[in-house]
PDB file of C-alpha atoms in Angstrom:
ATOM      1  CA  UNK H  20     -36.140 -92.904 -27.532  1.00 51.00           C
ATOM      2  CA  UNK H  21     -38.788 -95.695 -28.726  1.00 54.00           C
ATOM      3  CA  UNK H  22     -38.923 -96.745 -32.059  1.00 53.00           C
ATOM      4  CA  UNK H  23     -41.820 -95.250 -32.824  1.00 59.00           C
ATOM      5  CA  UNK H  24     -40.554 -91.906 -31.922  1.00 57.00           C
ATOM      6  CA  UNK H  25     -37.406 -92.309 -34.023  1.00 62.00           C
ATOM      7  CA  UNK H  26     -39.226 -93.332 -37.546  1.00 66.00           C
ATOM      8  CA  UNK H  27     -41.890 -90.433 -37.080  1.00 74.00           C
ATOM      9  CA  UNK H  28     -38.581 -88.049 -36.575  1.00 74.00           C
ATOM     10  CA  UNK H  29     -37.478 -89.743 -39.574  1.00 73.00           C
ATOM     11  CA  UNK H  30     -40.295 -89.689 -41.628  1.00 78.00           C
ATOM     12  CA  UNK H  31     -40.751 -85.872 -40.866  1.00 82.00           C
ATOM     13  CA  UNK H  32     -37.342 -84.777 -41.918  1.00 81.00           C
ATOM     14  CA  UNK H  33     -37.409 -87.123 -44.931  1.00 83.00           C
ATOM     15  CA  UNK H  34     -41.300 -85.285 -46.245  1.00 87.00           C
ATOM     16  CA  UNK H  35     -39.406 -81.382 -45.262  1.00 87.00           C
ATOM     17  CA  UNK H  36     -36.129 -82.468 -47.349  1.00 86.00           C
ATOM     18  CA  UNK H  37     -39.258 -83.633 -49.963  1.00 90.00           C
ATOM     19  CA  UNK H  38     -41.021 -80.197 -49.742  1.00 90.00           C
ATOM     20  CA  UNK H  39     -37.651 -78.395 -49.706  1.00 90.00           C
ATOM     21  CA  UNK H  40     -36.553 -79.598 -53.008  1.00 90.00           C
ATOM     22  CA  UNK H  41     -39.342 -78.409 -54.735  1.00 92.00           C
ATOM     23  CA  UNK H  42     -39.305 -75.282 -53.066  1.00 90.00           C
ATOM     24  CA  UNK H  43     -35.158 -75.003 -54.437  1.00 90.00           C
ATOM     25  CA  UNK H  44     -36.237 -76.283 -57.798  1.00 91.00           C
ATOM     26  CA  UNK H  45     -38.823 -73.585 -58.921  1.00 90.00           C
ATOM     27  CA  UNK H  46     -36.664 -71.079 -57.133  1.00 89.00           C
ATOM     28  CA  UNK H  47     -33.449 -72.257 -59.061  1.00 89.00           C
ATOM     29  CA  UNK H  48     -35.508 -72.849 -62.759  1.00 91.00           C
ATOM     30  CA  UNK H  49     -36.899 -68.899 -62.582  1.00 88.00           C
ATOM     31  CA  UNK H  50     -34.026 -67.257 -61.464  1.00 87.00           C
ATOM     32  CA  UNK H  51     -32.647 -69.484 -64.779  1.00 90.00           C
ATOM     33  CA  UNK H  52     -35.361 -67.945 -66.184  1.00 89.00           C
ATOM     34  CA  UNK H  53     -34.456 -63.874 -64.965  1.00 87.00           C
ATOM     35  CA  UNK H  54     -30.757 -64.509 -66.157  1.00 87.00           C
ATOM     36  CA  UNK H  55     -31.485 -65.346 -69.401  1.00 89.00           C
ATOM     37  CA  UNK H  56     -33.748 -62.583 -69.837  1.00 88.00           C
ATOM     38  CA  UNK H  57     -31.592 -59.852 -68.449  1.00 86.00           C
ATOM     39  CA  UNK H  58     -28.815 -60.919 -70.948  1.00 86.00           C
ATOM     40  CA  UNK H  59     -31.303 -59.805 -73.674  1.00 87.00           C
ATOM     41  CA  UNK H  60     -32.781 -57.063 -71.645  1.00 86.00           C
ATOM     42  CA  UNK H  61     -30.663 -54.522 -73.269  1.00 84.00           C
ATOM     43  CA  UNK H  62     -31.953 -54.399 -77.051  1.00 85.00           C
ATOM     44  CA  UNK H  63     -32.831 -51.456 -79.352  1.00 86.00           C
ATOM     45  CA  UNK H  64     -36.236 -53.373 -79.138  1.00 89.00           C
ATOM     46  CA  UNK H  65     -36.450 -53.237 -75.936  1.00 88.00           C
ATOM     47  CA  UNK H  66     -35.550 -49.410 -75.039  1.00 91.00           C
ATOM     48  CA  UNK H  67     -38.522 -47.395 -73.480  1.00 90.00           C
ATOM     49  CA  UNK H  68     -38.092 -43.655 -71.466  1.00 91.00           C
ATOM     50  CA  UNK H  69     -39.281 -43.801 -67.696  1.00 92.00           C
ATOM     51  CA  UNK H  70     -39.939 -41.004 -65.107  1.00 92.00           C
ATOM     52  CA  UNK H  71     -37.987 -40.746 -62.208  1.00 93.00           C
ATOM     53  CA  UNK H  72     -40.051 -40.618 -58.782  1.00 92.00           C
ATOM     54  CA  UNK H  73     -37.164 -40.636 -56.309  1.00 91.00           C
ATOM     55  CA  UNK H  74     -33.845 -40.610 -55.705  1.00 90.00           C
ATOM     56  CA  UNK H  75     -31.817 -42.123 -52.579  1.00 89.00           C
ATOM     57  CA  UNK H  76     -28.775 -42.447 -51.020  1.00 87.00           C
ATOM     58  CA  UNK H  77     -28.908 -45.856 -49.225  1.00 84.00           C
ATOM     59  CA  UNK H  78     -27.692 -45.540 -45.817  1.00 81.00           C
ATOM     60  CA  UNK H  79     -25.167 -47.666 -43.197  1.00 76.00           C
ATOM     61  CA  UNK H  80     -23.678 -49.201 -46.560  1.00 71.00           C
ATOM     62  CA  UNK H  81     -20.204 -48.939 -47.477  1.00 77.00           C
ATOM     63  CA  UNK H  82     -19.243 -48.042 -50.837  1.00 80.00           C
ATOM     64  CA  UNK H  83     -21.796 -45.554 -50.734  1.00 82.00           C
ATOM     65  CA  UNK H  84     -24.962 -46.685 -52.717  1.00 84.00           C
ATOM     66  CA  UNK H  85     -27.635 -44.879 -54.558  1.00 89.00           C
ATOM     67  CA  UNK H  86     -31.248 -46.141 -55.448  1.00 90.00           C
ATOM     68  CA  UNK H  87     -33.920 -44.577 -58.592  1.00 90.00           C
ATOM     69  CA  UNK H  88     -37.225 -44.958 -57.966  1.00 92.00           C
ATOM     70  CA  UNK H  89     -38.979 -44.596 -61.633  1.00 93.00           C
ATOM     71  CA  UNK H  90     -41.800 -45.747 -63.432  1.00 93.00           C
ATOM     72  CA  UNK H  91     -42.970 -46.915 -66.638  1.00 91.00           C
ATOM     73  CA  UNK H  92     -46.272 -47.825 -68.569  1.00 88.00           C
ATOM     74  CA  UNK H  93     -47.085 -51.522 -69.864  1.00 86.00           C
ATOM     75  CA  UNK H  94     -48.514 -52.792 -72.647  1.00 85.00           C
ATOM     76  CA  UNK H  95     -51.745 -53.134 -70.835  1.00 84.00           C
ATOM     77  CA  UNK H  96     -51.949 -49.830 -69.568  1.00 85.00           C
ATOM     78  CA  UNK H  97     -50.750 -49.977 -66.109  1.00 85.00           C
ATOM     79  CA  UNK H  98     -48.119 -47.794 -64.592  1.00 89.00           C
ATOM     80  CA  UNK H  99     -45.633 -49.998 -63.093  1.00 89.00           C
ATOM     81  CA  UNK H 100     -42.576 -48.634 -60.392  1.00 90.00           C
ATOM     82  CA  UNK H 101     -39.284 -49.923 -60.180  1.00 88.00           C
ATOM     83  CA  UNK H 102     -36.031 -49.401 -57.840  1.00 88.00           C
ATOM     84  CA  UNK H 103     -32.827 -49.799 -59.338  1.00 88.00           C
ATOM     85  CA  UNK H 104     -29.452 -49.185 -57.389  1.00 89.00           C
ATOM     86  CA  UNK H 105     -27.472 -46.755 -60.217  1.00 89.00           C
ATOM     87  CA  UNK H 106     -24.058 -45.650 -59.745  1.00 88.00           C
ATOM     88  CA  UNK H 107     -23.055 -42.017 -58.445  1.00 88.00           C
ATOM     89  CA  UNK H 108     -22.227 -40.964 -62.331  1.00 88.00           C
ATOM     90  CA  UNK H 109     -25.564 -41.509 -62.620  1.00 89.00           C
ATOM     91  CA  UNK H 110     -27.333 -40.397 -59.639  1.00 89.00           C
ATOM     92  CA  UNK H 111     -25.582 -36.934 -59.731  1.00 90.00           C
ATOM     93  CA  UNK H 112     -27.072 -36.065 -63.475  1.00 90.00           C
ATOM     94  CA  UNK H 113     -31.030 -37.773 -62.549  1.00 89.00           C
ATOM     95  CA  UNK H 114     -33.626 -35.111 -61.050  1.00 90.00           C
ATOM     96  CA  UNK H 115     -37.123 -35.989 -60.028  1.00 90.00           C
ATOM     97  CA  UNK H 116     -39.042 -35.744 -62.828  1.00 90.00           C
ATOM     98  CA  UNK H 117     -36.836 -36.465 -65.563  1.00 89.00           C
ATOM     99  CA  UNK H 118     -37.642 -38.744 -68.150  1.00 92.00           C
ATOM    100  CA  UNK H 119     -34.781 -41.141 -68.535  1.00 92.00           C
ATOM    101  CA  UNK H 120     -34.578 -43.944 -70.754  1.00 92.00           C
ATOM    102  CA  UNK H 121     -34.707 -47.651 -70.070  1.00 91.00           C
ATOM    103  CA  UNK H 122     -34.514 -50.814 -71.229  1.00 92.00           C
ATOM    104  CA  UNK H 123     -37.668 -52.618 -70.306  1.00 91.00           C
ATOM    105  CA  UNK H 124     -39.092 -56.239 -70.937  1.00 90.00           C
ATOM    106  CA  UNK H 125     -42.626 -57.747 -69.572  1.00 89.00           C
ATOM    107  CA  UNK H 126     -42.452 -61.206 -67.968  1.00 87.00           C
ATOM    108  CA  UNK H 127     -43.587 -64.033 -66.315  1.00 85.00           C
ATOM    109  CA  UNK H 128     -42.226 -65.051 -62.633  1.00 83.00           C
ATOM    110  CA  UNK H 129     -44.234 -67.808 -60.530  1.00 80.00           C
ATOM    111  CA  UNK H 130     -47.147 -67.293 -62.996  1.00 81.00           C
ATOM    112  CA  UNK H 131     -47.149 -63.211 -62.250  1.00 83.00           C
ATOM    113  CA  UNK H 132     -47.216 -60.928 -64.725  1.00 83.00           C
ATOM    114  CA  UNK H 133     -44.809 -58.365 -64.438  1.00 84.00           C
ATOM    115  CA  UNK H 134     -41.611 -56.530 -65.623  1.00 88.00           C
ATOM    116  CA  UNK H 135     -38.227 -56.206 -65.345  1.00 88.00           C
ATOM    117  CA  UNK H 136     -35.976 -52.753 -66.877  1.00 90.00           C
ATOM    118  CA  UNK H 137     -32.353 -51.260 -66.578  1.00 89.00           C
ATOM    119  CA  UNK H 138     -31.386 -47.617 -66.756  1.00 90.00           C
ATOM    120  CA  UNK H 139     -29.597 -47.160 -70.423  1.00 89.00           C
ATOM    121  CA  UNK H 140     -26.021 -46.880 -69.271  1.00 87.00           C
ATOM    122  CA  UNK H 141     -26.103 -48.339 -65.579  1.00 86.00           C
ATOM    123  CA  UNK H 142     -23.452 -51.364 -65.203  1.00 85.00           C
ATOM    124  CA  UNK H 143     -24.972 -52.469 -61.803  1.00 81.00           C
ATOM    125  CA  UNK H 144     -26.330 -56.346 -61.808  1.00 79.00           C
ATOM    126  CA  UNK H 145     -29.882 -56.500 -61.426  1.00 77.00           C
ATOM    127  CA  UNK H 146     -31.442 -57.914 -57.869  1.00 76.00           C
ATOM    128  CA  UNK H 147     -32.760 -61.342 -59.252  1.00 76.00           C
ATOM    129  CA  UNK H 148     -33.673 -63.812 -57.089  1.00 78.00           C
ATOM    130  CA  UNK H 149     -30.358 -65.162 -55.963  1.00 81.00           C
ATOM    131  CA  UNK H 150     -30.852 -64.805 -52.198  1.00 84.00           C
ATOM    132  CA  UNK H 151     -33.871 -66.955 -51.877  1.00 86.00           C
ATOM    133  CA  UNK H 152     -32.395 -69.288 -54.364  1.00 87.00           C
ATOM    134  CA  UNK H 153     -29.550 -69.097 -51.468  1.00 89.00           C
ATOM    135  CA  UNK H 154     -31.835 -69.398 -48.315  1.00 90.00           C
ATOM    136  CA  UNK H 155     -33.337 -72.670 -49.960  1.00 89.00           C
ATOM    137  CA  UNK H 156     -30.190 -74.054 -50.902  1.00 90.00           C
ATOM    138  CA  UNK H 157     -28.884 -73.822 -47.339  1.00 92.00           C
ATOM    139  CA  UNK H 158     -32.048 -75.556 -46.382  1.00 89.00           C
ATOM    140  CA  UNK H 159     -31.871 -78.688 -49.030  1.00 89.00           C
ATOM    141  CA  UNK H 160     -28.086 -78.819 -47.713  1.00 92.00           C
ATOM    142  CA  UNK H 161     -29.384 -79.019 -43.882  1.00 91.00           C
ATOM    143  CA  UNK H 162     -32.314 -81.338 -44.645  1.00 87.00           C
ATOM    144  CA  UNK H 163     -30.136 -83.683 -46.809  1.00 88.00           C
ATOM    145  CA  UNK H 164     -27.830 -83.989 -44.217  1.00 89.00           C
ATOM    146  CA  UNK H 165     -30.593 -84.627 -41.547  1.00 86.00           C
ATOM    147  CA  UNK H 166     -32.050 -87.308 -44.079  1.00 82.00           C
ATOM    148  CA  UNK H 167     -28.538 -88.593 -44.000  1.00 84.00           C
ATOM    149  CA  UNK H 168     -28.483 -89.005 -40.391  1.00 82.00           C
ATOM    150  CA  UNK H 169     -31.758 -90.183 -39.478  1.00 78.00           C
ATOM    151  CA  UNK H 170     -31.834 -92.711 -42.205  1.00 78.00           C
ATOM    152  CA  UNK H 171     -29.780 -95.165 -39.867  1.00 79.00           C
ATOM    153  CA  UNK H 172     -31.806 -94.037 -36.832  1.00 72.00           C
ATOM    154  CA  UNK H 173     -34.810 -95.337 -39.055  1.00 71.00           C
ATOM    155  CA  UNK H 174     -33.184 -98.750 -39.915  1.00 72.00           C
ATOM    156  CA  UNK H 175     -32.610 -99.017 -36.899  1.00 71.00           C
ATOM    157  CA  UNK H 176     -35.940 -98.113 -35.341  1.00 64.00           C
ATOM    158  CA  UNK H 177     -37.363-100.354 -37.997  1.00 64.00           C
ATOM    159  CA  UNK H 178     -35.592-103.186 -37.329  1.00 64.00           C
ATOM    160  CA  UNK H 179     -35.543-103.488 -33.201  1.00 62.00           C
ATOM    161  CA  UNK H 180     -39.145-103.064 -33.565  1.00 60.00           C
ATOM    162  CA  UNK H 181     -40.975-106.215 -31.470  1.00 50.00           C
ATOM    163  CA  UNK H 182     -43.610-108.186 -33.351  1.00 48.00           C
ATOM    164  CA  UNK H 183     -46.172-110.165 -31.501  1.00 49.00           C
ATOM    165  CA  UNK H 184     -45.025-113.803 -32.021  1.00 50.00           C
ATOM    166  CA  UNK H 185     -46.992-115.343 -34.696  1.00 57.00           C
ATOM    167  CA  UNK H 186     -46.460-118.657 -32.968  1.00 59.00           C
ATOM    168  CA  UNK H 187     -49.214-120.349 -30.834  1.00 61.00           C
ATOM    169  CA  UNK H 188     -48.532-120.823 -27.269  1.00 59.00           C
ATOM    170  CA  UNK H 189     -47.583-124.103 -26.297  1.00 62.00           C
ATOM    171  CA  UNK H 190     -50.118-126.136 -24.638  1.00 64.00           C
ATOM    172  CA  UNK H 191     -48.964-128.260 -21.477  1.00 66.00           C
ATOM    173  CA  UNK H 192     -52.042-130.220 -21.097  1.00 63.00           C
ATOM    174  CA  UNK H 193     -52.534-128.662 -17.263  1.00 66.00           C
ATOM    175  CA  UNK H 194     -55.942-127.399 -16.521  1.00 64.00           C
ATOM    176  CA  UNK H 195     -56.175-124.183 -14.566  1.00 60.00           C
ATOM    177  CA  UNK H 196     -59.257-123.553 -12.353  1.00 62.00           C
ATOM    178  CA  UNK H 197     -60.440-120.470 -10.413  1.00 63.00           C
ATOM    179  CA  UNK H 198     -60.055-121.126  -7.014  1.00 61.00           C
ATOM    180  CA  UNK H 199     -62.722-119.773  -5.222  1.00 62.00           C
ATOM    181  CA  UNK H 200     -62.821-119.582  -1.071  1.00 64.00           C
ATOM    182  CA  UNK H 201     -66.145-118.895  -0.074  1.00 53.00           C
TER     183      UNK H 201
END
């Protein structure tokens, strides 16, 4: 492999382990952010009622799961639908179209406007945003050890790099002519 090869290999995984990191960092600040706001999700101030819109068993999972599908007005006016995964205590007392209460609480992810809520008695954690927070943090751990590995490759490629001598040639004195033969 030339050089030149090597330190634009370099240079590519060291600008991806660059983009990466900011990538893990905003994931990693708001899914700060969603913990901290689910802790205080479930205040009297906070309590709202909801209409269910579907219930579901979800399938090929083991315990057996169940979803709600309700939804809830904001304080703009818009409907807004959530799913929540509720336990069978739960699941077996919900119709469709009941009104069930909720804790709800309007927020701000990536600059987005929207909300997050809790059925009043269901224990099960909230789906925040740990997974991508995962996915990118198995990609800063892959790209930092790439950066770790090309670095040599890039000293390296760096240094056996040939420069043009900056030195004049030599002169012997010796005249060369064209030799022409007619």
């Amino acid at each position: 492999m030339s050089p030149k090869i090597s330190v634009w290999i370099s240079n590519s995984v060291f600008i991806s382990f660059i983009v990466i990191s900011l990538f893990y960092s905003l994931v990693h600040f708001e899914n700060s952010y969603l913990k901290s706001e689910t802790q205080t999700l479930t205040t009297e101030k906070n309590r709202s009622f909801a209409i269910v819109q579907e219930l579901s068993r979800v399938k090929n999972q083991f315990p057996i799961a169940y979803q709600c599908h309700y939804s809830f007005g904001l304080s703009n006016g818009s409907l807004f639908e959530i799913t929540e995964r509720i336990p069978y205590s739960i699941y077996k007392r919900l119709r469709l179209g009941d009104t069930i209460e909720v804790y709800k609480k309007e927020i701000r992810i990536f600059g987005k406007q929207t909300a997050i809520s809790q059925i009043r008695g269901n224990e099960e954690p909230l789906p925040l945003l740990e997974n991508l927070e995962r996915y990118f943090l198995y990609g800063f751990i892959y790209l930092l050890v790439l950066a770790g590995v090309s670095l040599p490759i890039r000293v390296l490629g760096l240094l056996s790099r040939t420069y043009p001598s900056q030195q004049k040639p030599v002169e012997t004195g010796e005249t060369v002519v064209n030799k022409v033969q007619d």
